[in-house]
mmCIF file of C-alpha atoms in Angstrom:
data_model
loop_
_atom_site.group_PDB
_atom_site.id
_atom_site.type_symbol
_atom_site.label_atom_id
_atom_site.label_comp_id
_atom_site.label_asym_id
_atom_site.label_seq_id
_atom_site.Cartn_x
_atom_site.Cartn_y
_atom_site.Cartn_z
ATOM 1 C CA MET V 249 -28.175 -9.373 -12.223
ATOM 2 C CA PRO V 250 -27.616 -6.598 -9.723
ATOM 3 C CA ARG V 251 -30.069 -3.728 -9.614
ATOM 4 C CA PRO V 252 -29.150 -1.006 -12.224
ATOM 5 C CA TYR V 253 -27.703 2.070 -10.676
ATOM 6 C CA HIS V 254 -29.956 4.487 -12.532
ATOM 7 C CA GLN V 255 -33.770 4.315 -12.715
ATOM 8 C CA GLY V 256 -34.891 6.228 -15.657
ATOM 9 C CA ALA V 257 -36.492 6.252 -19.049
ATOM 10 C CA PRO V 258 -34.389 4.887 -22.049
ATOM 11 C CA SER V 259 -32.694 7.381 -24.228
ATOM 12 C CA ASP V 260 -30.258 7.515 -27.130
ATOM 13 C CA HIS V 261 -27.471 6.391 -24.811
ATOM 14 C CA PHE V 262 -29.448 4.360 -22.089
ATOM 15 C CA ASP V 263 -31.410 1.273 -22.733
ATOM 16 C CA GLY V 264 -33.129 1.132 -19.238
ATOM 17 C CA THR V 265 -30.258 -0.868 -17.530
ATOM 18 C CA ARG V 266 -27.059 0.139 -19.179
ATOM 19 C CA PHE V 267 -25.497 3.087 -20.843
ATOM 20 C CA PHE V 268 -23.833 2.946 -24.105
ATOM 21 C CA ASN V 269 -21.993 5.272 -26.633
ATOM 22 C CA PRO V 270 -24.051 6.028 -29.672
ATOM 23 C CA ASP V 271 -22.539 5.992 -32.984
ATOM 24 C CA HIS V 272 -19.263 4.665 -31.425
ATOM 25 C CA PRO V 273 -17.742 1.005 -31.571
ATOM 26 C CA SER V 274 -18.365 -0.918 -28.350
ATOM 27 C CA THR V 275 -15.583 -0.369 -25.827
ATOM 28 C CA ASP V 276 -16.480 -3.631 -24.183
ATOM 29 C CA LYS V 277 -13.591 -6.379 -24.382
ATOM 30 C CA SER V 278 -14.198 -9.957 -23.659
ATOM 31 C CA ALA V 279 -12.146 -12.394 -21.320
ATOM 32 C CA ARG V 280 -10.646 -13.649 -24.573
ATOM 33 C CA ASP V 281 -9.558 -10.285 -25.719
ATOM 34 C CA LEU V 282 -7.972 -9.768 -22.266
ATOM 35 C CA MET V 283 -6.078 -13.037 -22.582
ATOM 36 C CA ARG V 284 -4.823 -12.232 -25.940
ATOM 37 C CA TRP V 285 -3.497 -9.007 -24.749
ATOM 38 C CA ARG V 286 -1.723 -10.649 -21.908
ATOM 39 C CA LYS V 287 -0.123 -13.135 -24.224
ATOM 40 C CA MET V 288 1.114 -10.371 -26.242
ATOM 41 C CA ARG V 289 2.804 -8.517 -23.360
ATOM 42 C CA THR V 290 6.329 -9.179 -24.652
ATOM 43 C CA ALA V 291 5.883 -5.823 -26.279
ATOM 44 C CA ARG V 292 5.309 -4.078 -22.906
ATOM 45 C CA ARG V 293 7.718 -1.363 -22.291
ATOM 46 C CA PRO V 294 9.306 -1.196 -18.870
ATOM 47 C CA TRP V 295 8.714 1.680 -16.479
ATOM 48 C CA PRO V 296 11.721 2.757 -14.444
ATOM 49 C CA ALA V 297 11.889 2.221 -10.594
ATOM 50 C CA VAL V 298 12.784 5.879 -10.354
ATOM 51 C CA PRO V 299 10.365 7.993 -12.289
ATOM 52 C CA ALA V 300 11.709 9.164 -15.638
ATOM 53 C CA LEU V 301 9.508 12.393 -15.663
ATOM 54 C CA PRO V 302 10.338 15.619 -13.964
ATOM 55 C CA THR V 303 8.110 16.095 -10.858
ATOM 56 C CA ALA V 304 7.701 19.046 -8.650
ATOM 57 C CA THR V 305 5.597 19.950 -5.549
ATOM 58 C CA ASP V 306 3.056 22.837 -5.770
ATOM 59 C CA THR V 307 1.522 24.716 -2.969
ATOM 60 C CA PRO V 308 -1.522 26.504 -4.410
ATOM 61 C CA PRO V 309 -2.828 29.825 -3.117
ATOM 62 C CA ALA V 310 -6.043 29.992 -1.206
ATOM 63 C CA GLU V 311 -7.909 31.240 -4.236
ATOM 64 C CA VAL V 312 -7.430 32.817 -7.725
ATOM 65 C CA THR V 313 -9.697 35.739 -8.504
ATOM 66 C CA SER V 314 -8.212 36.728 -11.750
ATOM 67 C CA GLY V 315 -7.327 34.504 -14.555
ATOM 68 C CA ILE V 316 -6.889 30.670 -14.560
ATOM 69 C CA ARG V 317 -4.434 28.767 -12.479
ATOM 70 C CA VAL V 318 -4.205 24.860 -13.072
ATOM 71 C CA SER V 319 -1.967 22.454 -11.078
ATOM 72 C CA MET V 320 -1.248 18.861 -11.989
ATOM 73 C CA VAL V 321 -1.793 16.319 -9.179
ATOM 74 C CA GLY V 322 -1.147 13.267 -11.465
ATOM 75 C CA HIS V 323 -3.048 11.110 -13.970
ATOM 76 C CA ALA V 324 -6.462 12.885 -14.396
ATOM 77 C CA SER V 325 -6.290 14.732 -11.070
ATOM 78 C CA VAL V 326 -6.108 18.398 -11.642
ATOM 79 C CA LEU V 327 -6.691 21.436 -9.522
ATOM 80 C CA ILE V 328 -8.502 24.261 -11.432
ATOM 81 C CA GLN V 329 -8.457 27.516 -9.663
ATOM 82 C CA VAL V 330 -10.747 30.202 -11.337
ATOM 83 C CA ALA V 331 -13.132 33.003 -10.259
ATOM 84 C CA GLY V 332 -12.565 32.187 -6.556
ATOM 85 C CA LEU V 333 -13.470 28.556 -6.926
ATOM 86 C CA ASN V 334 -11.115 25.603 -6.277
ATOM 87 C CA ILE V 335 -12.193 22.644 -8.431
ATOM 88 C CA LEU V 336 -10.677 19.170 -8.521
ATOM 89 C CA THR V 337 -11.069 16.610 -11.243
ATOM 90 C CA ASP V 338 -10.999 12.938 -10.653
ATOM 91 C CA PRO V 339 -9.036 13.155 -7.362
ATOM 92 C CA VAL V 340 -6.714 10.205 -6.544
ATOM 93 C CA TRP V 341 -4.156 10.540 -3.711
ATOM 94 C CA SER V 342 -4.139 6.760 -3.053
ATOM 95 C CA GLU V 343 -0.992 4.773 -3.791
ATOM 96 C CA ARG V 344 -2.940 2.344 -6.004
ATOM 97 C CA ALA V 345 -5.714 2.690 -8.554
ATOM 98 C CA SER V 346 -7.460 -0.450 -7.372
ATOM 99 C CA PRO V 347 -10.099 -1.880 -5.056
ATOM 100 C CA LEU V 348 -7.270 -3.426 -2.998
ATOM 101 C CA PRO V 349 -4.623 -1.405 -1.101
ATOM 102 C CA PHE V 350 -2.054 -4.017 -1.925
ATOM 103 C CA LEU V 351 -2.651 -5.000 -5.425
ATOM 104 C CA GLY V 352 -3.196 -3.288 -8.734
ATOM 105 C CA PRO V 353 -1.692 -0.291 -10.590
ATOM 106 C CA LYS V 354 0.758 1.522 -8.247
ATOM 107 C CA ARG V 355 1.470 5.179 -8.289
ATOM 108 C CA PHE V 356 5.012 5.922 -9.854
ATOM 109 C CA ASN V 357 4.959 9.654 -9.063
ATOM 110 C CA PRO V 358 3.949 11.348 -5.750
ATOM 111 C CA PRO V 359 0.929 13.605 -6.012
ATOM 112 C CA GLY V 360 2.042 16.981 -7.283
ATOM 113 C CA ILE V 361 0.159 18.745 -4.506
ATOM 114 C CA PRO V 362 0.494 17.198 -1.035
ATOM 115 C CA PHE V 363 -2.973 16.484 0.252
ATOM 116 C CA ASP V 364 -2.296 18.828 3.283
ATOM 117 C CA ALA V 365 -1.315 21.598 1.037
ATOM 118 C CA LEU V 366 -4.689 21.745 -0.805
ATOM 119 C CA PRO V 367 -6.685 25.032 -0.480
ATOM 120 C CA ARG V 368 -10.319 24.618 0.527
ATOM 121 C CA ILE V 369 -11.936 22.505 -2.134
ATOM 122 C CA HIS V 370 -15.304 23.784 -3.358
ATOM 123 C CA VAL V 371 -16.088 21.284 -6.073
ATOM 124 C CA VAL V 372 -15.077 17.796 -7.151
ATOM 125 C CA LEU V 373 -15.854 16.755 -10.717
ATOM 126 C CA LEU V 374 -15.916 13.016 -11.389
ATOM 127 C CA SER V 375 -15.836 11.818 -14.807
ATOM 128 C CA HIS V 376 -16.658 8.116 -14.316
ATOM 129 C CA ASN V 377 -16.315 5.256 -11.799
ATOM 130 C CA HIS V 378 -13.056 3.363 -12.781
ATOM 131 C CA TYR V 379 -10.695 3.054 -9.877
ATOM 132 C CA ASP V 380 -8.070 5.373 -11.519
ATOM 133 C CA HIS V 381 -10.701 8.148 -11.587
ATOM 134 C CA LEU V 382 -13.105 7.496 -8.698
ATOM 135 C CA ASP V 383 -11.080 6.778 -5.692
ATOM 136 C CA LEU V 384 -13.255 6.384 -2.489
ATOM 137 C CA PRO V 385 -10.510 6.757 0.123
ATOM 138 C CA THR V 386 -9.587 10.072 -1.414
ATOM 139 C CA LEU V 387 -13.252 11.281 -1.587
ATOM 140 C CA ASP V 388 -13.581 10.292 2.041
ATOM 141 C CA ARG V 389 -10.571 12.388 2.977
ATOM 142 C CA LEU V 390 -11.738 15.343 0.900
ATOM 143 C CA TRP V 391 -15.295 15.221 2.451
ATOM 144 C CA ARG V 392 -13.926 15.141 5.910
ATOM 145 C CA ALA V 393 -11.541 18.044 5.297
ATOM 146 C CA HIS V 394 -13.328 20.239 2.885
ATOM 147 C CA ARG V 395 -17.073 19.249 2.468
ATOM 148 C CA PRO V 396 -16.856 19.902 -1.344
ATOM 149 C CA ARG V 397 -19.845 19.756 -3.765
ATOM 150 C CA LEU V 398 -19.509 16.543 -5.756
ATOM 151 C CA VAL V 399 -20.817 16.425 -9.368
ATOM 152 C CA ALA V 400 -20.840 13.227 -11.540
ATOM 153 C CA PRO V 401 -22.726 11.580 -14.394
ATOM 154 C CA LEU V 402 -25.773 9.510 -13.576
ATOM 155 C CA GLY V 403 -25.480 6.471 -11.350
ATOM 156 C CA ASN V 404 -22.228 7.398 -9.887
ATOM 157 C CA ASP V 405 -23.902 8.568 -6.599
ATOM 158 C CA VAL V 406 -24.859 4.960 -6.068
ATOM 159 C CA VAL V 407 -21.289 3.706 -6.202
ATOM 160 C CA ILE V 408 -20.096 6.346 -3.849
ATOM 161 C CA ARG V 409 -22.782 6.165 -1.302
ATOM 162 C CA ARG V 410 -22.615 2.417 -0.904
ATOM 163 C CA LYS V 411 -19.257 2.920 0.813
ATOM 164 C CA LEU V 412 -19.680 6.697 1.985
ATOM 165 C CA PRO V 413 -23.293 7.127 2.704
ATOM 166 C CA ASP V 414 -22.729 10.584 4.164
ATOM 167 C CA LEU V 415 -21.445 12.047 0.933
ATOM 168 C CA THR V 416 -23.901 14.172 -1.029
ATOM 169 C CA VAL V 417 -23.523 13.673 -4.793
ATOM 170 C CA ALA V 418 -25.227 15.591 -7.556
ATOM 171 C CA THR V 419 -25.708 13.636 -10.723
ATOM 172 C CA GLY V 420 -26.841 14.489 -14.189
ATOM 173 C CA ASP V 421 -27.057 13.351 -17.751
ATOM 174 C CA TRP V 422 -25.075 14.532 -20.680
ATOM 175 C CA GLY V 423 -25.946 18.085 -21.308
ATOM 176 C CA ASP V 424 -27.112 18.802 -17.787
ATOM 177 C CA ARG V 425 -25.810 22.095 -16.339
ATOM 178 C CA PHE V 426 -24.767 22.714 -12.796
ATOM 179 C CA ALA V 427 -24.375 26.240 -11.417
ATOM 180 C CA LEU V 428 -21.167 26.076 -9.295
ATOM 181 C CA SER V 429 -21.235 29.627 -8.251
ATOM 182 C CA ALA V 430 -22.907 32.965 -9.496
ATOM 183 C CA ASP V 431 -20.132 33.064 -12.262
ATOM 184 C CA VAL V 432 -19.090 29.519 -12.985
ATOM 185 C CA ALA V 433 -21.162 26.584 -14.370
ATOM 186 C CA ALA V 434 -20.284 22.973 -15.291
ATOM 187 C CA VAL V 435 -21.963 21.068 -18.012
ATOM 188 C CA ILE V 436 -21.507 17.151 -18.301
ATOM 189 C CA HIS V 437 -20.339 16.399 -21.918
ATOM 190 C CA PRO V 438 -20.308 13.037 -23.707
ATOM 191 C CA ALA V 439 -17.052 10.912 -23.786
ATOM 192 C CA ASN V 440 -16.383 7.689 -25.614
ATOM 193 C CA HIS V 441 -15.833 5.412 -22.755
ATOM 194 C CA TRP V 442 -17.511 2.940 -20.372
ATOM 195 C CA SER V 443 -17.810 2.181 -16.600
ATOM 196 C CA ALA V 444 -17.442 -0.673 -14.050
ATOM 197 C CA ARG V 445 -16.513 -1.183 -10.581
ATOM 198 C CA SER V 446 -16.723 -5.085 -10.714
ATOM 199 C CA LEU V 447 -17.595 -7.888 -13.183
ATOM 200 C CA LYS V 448 -21.383 -7.392 -12.654
ATOM 201 C CA ASP V 449 -21.928 -3.631 -13.068
ATOM 202 C CA ARG V 450 -20.394 -2.775 -16.477
ATOM 203 C CA ARG V 451 -22.004 0.336 -17.914
ATOM 204 C CA PHE V 452 -24.386 0.709 -15.022
ATOM 205 C CA ALA V 453 -23.143 4.261 -14.426
ATOM 206 C CA LEU V 454 -22.733 7.043 -17.031
ATOM 207 C CA TRP V 455 -19.350 8.526 -17.971
ATOM 208 C CA GLY V 456 -18.523 11.852 -19.471
ATOM 209 C CA GLY V 457 -16.207 14.929 -19.453
ATOM 210 C CA PHE V 458 -17.139 18.509 -18.269
ATOM 211 C CA VAL V 459 -17.261 21.887 -19.830
ATOM 212 C CA LEU V 460 -16.745 24.773 -17.349
ATOM 213 C CA ALA V 461 -18.166 28.242 -18.335
ATOM 214 C CA THR V 462 -16.173 30.806 -16.409
ATOM 215 C CA PRO V 463 -15.529 34.552 -16.680
ATOM 216 C CA GLU V 464 -12.080 33.642 -17.854
ATOM 217 C CA GLY V 465 -13.225 31.450 -20.779
ATOM 218 C CA VAL V 466 -14.227 27.985 -21.371
ATOM 219 C CA ILE V 467 -12.390 25.121 -19.715
ATOM 220 C CA TYR V 468 -12.849 21.622 -21.073
ATOM 221 C CA PHE V 469 -11.895 18.487 -19.146
ATOM 222 C CA ALA V 470 -12.295 15.673 -21.615
ATOM 223 C CA GLY V 471 -12.228 12.853 -18.903
ATOM 224 C CA ASP V 472 -11.469 9.477 -20.368
ATOM 225 C CA THR V 473 -12.320 8.927 -23.916
ATOM 226 C CA GLY V 474 -11.661 7.449 -27.267
ATOM 227 C CA TYR V 475 -11.783 9.524 -30.245
ATOM 228 C CA GLY V 476 -14.415 7.905 -32.421
ATOM 229 C CA THR V 477 -15.631 10.135 -35.162
ATOM 230 C CA GLY V 478 -14.532 13.428 -33.218
ATOM 231 C CA ALA V 479 -18.253 14.578 -33.262
ATOM 232 C CA ILE V 480 -18.219 14.935 -29.565
ATOM 233 C CA PHE V 481 -15.276 17.272 -29.597
ATOM 234 C CA ARG V 482 -16.411 19.446 -32.453
ATOM 235 C CA ALA V 483 -19.676 19.778 -30.455
ATOM 236 C CA VAL V 484 -17.839 21.489 -27.637
ATOM 237 C CA ARG V 485 -16.699 24.116 -30.069
ATOM 238 C CA HIS V 486 -20.202 24.485 -31.585
ATOM 239 C CA ALA V 487 -22.120 24.579 -28.283
ATOM 240 C CA PHE V 488 -19.630 26.587 -26.178
ATOM 241 C CA GLY V 489 -17.113 28.134 -28.536
ATOM 242 C CA PRO V 490 -13.345 27.423 -28.581
ATOM 243 C CA PRO V 491 -12.123 26.554 -25.068
ATOM 244 C CA ARG V 492 -9.479 28.812 -23.434
ATOM 245 C CA LEU V 493 -8.046 25.667 -21.953
ATOM 246 C CA ALA V 494 -8.604 21.958 -22.756
ATOM 247 C CA LEU V 495 -7.394 19.181 -20.516
ATOM 248 C CA ILE V 496 -6.915 16.188 -22.763
ATOM 249 C CA PRO V 497 -5.867 12.634 -22.222
ATOM 250 C CA ILE V 498 -2.553 11.613 -24.054
ATOM 251 C CA GLY V 499 -1.748 8.154 -22.352
ATOM 252 C CA ALA V 500 -2.796 4.666 -21.684
ATOM 253 C CA TYR V 501 -3.307 3.917 -25.356
ATOM 254 C CA GLU V 502 -1.265 0.776 -26.270
ATOM 255 C CA PRO V 503 -2.015 -1.726 -27.749
ATOM 256 C CA ARG V 504 -4.397 0.135 -30.226
ATOM 257 C CA TRP V 505 -6.546 -2.817 -31.068
ATOM 258 C CA PHE V 506 -7.512 -2.959 -27.384
ATOM 259 C CA MET V 507 -7.391 0.613 -26.383
ATOM 260 C CA ALA V 508 -8.509 2.683 -29.285
ATOM 261 C CA PRO V 509 -12.171 2.718 -28.374
ATOM 262 C CA GLN V 510 -11.736 4.008 -24.956
ATOM 263 C CA HIS V 511 -8.389 5.853 -24.816
ATOM 264 C CA THR V 512 -6.955 8.407 -27.262
ATOM 265 C CA ASN V 513 -3.310 8.396 -28.289
ATOM 266 C CA PRO V 514 -1.317 11.588 -28.781
ATOM 267 C CA ASP V 515 -2.237 11.757 -32.500
ATOM 268 C CA GLU V 516 -5.855 11.784 -31.657
ATOM 269 C CA ALA V 517 -5.344 14.003 -28.599
ATOM 270 C CA VAL V 518 -3.964 16.671 -31.170
ATOM 271 C CA ARG V 519 -6.929 16.141 -33.344
ATOM 272 C CA ILE V 520 -9.194 16.851 -30.234
ATOM 273 C CA LEU V 521 -7.266 20.161 -29.783
ATOM 274 C CA GLU V 522 -8.031 21.032 -33.293
ATOM 275 C CA ASP V 523 -11.616 19.851 -33.282
ATOM 276 C CA THR V 524 -12.381 22.009 -30.224
ATOM 277 C CA GLY V 525 -10.252 24.836 -31.367
ATOM 278 C CA ALA V 526 -8.761 25.203 -27.869
ATOM 279 C CA GLU V 527 -6.279 28.028 -27.476
ATOM 280 C CA GLN V 528 -4.172 25.884 -24.948
ATOM 281 C CA GLY V 529 -4.137 22.257 -24.472
ATOM 282 C CA LEU V 530 -2.592 20.228 -21.401
ATOM 283 C CA GLY V 531 -1.892 16.542 -21.690
ATOM 284 C CA ILE V 532 -3.350 14.474 -18.803
ATOM 285 C CA HIS V 533 -3.900 10.704 -18.153
ATOM 286 C CA TRP V 534 -0.300 9.650 -18.387
ATOM 287 C CA GLY V 535 2.869 8.753 -16.613
ATOM 288 C CA THR V 536 1.486 8.159 -13.051
ATOM 289 C CA PHE V 537 -0.233 4.688 -13.109
ATOM 290 C CA ARG V 538 1.072 1.931 -15.399
ATOM 291 C CA LEU V 539 -2.252 0.796 -17.172
ATOM 292 C CA THR V 540 -1.081 -0.220 -20.585
ATOM 293 C CA ASP V 541 1.997 -1.171 -22.728
ATOM 294 C CA GLU V 542 3.707 2.031 -23.664
ATOM 295 C CA ALA V 543 6.615 3.294 -21.749
ATOM 296 C CA GLN V 544 6.226 5.916 -19.096
ATOM 297 C CA ASP V 545 7.569 8.887 -21.024
ATOM 298 C CA ALA V 546 6.321 7.680 -24.595
ATOM 299 C CA PRO V 547 3.102 9.929 -24.505
ATOM 300 C CA LYS V 548 5.133 13.202 -24.217
ATOM 301 C CA HIS V 549 7.515 12.221 -27.092
ATOM 302 C CA ALA V 550 4.605 10.958 -29.318
ATOM 303 C CA LEU V 551 2.712 14.297 -28.517
ATOM 304 C CA ALA V 552 5.687 16.286 -29.649
ATOM 305 C CA GLU V 553 5.910 14.298 -33.015
ATOM 306 C CA ALA V 554 2.109 14.632 -33.467
ATOM 307 C CA LEU V 555 2.263 18.442 -33.039
ATOM 308 C CA HIS V 556 5.111 18.634 -35.378
ATOM 309 C CA THR V 557 3.222 16.617 -37.987
ATOM 310 C CA ALA V 558 0.193 18.877 -37.588
ATOM 311 C CA GLY V 559 2.294 22.090 -37.773
ATOM 312 C CA ILE V 560 1.161 23.177 -34.264
ATOM 313 C CA ALA V 561 3.691 24.912 -32.066
ATOM 314 C CA PRO V 562 4.688 22.711 -29.140
ATOM 315 C CA GLU V 563 3.805 25.294 -26.566
ATOM 316 C CA ARG V 564 0.183 25.173 -27.481
ATOM 317 C CA PHE V 565 -0.279 21.567 -26.151
ATOM 318 C CA LEU V 566 1.912 20.652 -23.256
ATOM 319 C CA PRO V 567 2.482 17.392 -21.460
ATOM 320 C CA PHE V 568 1.461 18.227 -17.902
ATOM 321 C CA HIS V 569 3.798 16.831 -15.198
ATOM 322 C CA PRO V 570 2.886 16.344 -11.577
ATOM 323 C CA GLY V 571 3.390 19.468 -9.646
ATOM 324 C CA GLU V 572 3.532 21.567 -12.734
ATOM 325 C CA VAL V 573 1.522 24.822 -12.874
ATOM 326 C CA TRP V 574 -0.165 26.503 -15.888
ATOM 327 C CA ARG V 575 -1.501 30.040 -15.732
ATOM 328 C CA THR V 576 -3.250 32.230 -18.130
ATOM 329 C CA PRO V 577 -0.696 34.831 -19.326
ATOM 330 C CA ALA V 578 -0.770 38.115 -17.505
#
């Protein structure tokens, strides 16, 4: 077995070699499960050759010193501008979410911000090491252009520095806090997920989301997660108060028997909104890379239905499109 990425004492979510989700069904699926899913792919909904979703191109300002400005790049890649900081989550500008440039899930929408239109990036937050979230070619480009601070859960520094040895990566456990500036801090928060870059390193690196404490309010980036009992989302509200903004995954959820432990569907995403008490939700992790069986625009329609059923105004939780911008009201 390869050497584990993290050398540390066992904990309630680390057995000394691999990380795991406490009190949550295993997200691991067998080769038999994968074959069963592939045999059932007659239910897979087609994605159009021309994107069915509205897209735009954003040119962000150099900085935002008052309020919050958030711009959607695509999938889980979001630019957060707050208190003079420019923060990117899970940046992917590559054409494929894959270890190979010619094979694997292909981008259906161009990035909502052209790479050369990015303002100076101060911080990159990495939730985990799956290829649709941790993209080494993009990290290399960002490092060469911006020299940002990289923050990730435990073990992900090993993954990055094997290919990009010059990059500096700060890693931490769930609950660890990082001062990003005099006014802004990031805390790594649990997520119900898993990690792997190959067949031999499953759960060697930790995964998570981030809670940002800012002068403009709390911003919660859920990362990639299943719902589970909902305890980790209620913990956000208990520990930090209701977020001003929550970035919540709404896509890559079908079939449920395979995806439920690791990816929320729109019904569960609405429950996360309610559990956290977030004032505003934005739906991420949908419509850019075809990872699962639902149609490209299915998450936005299912989100609208879930909000209606819950009696929540649709404007409180919006499906975030590439190039779209959300700002705190003046």
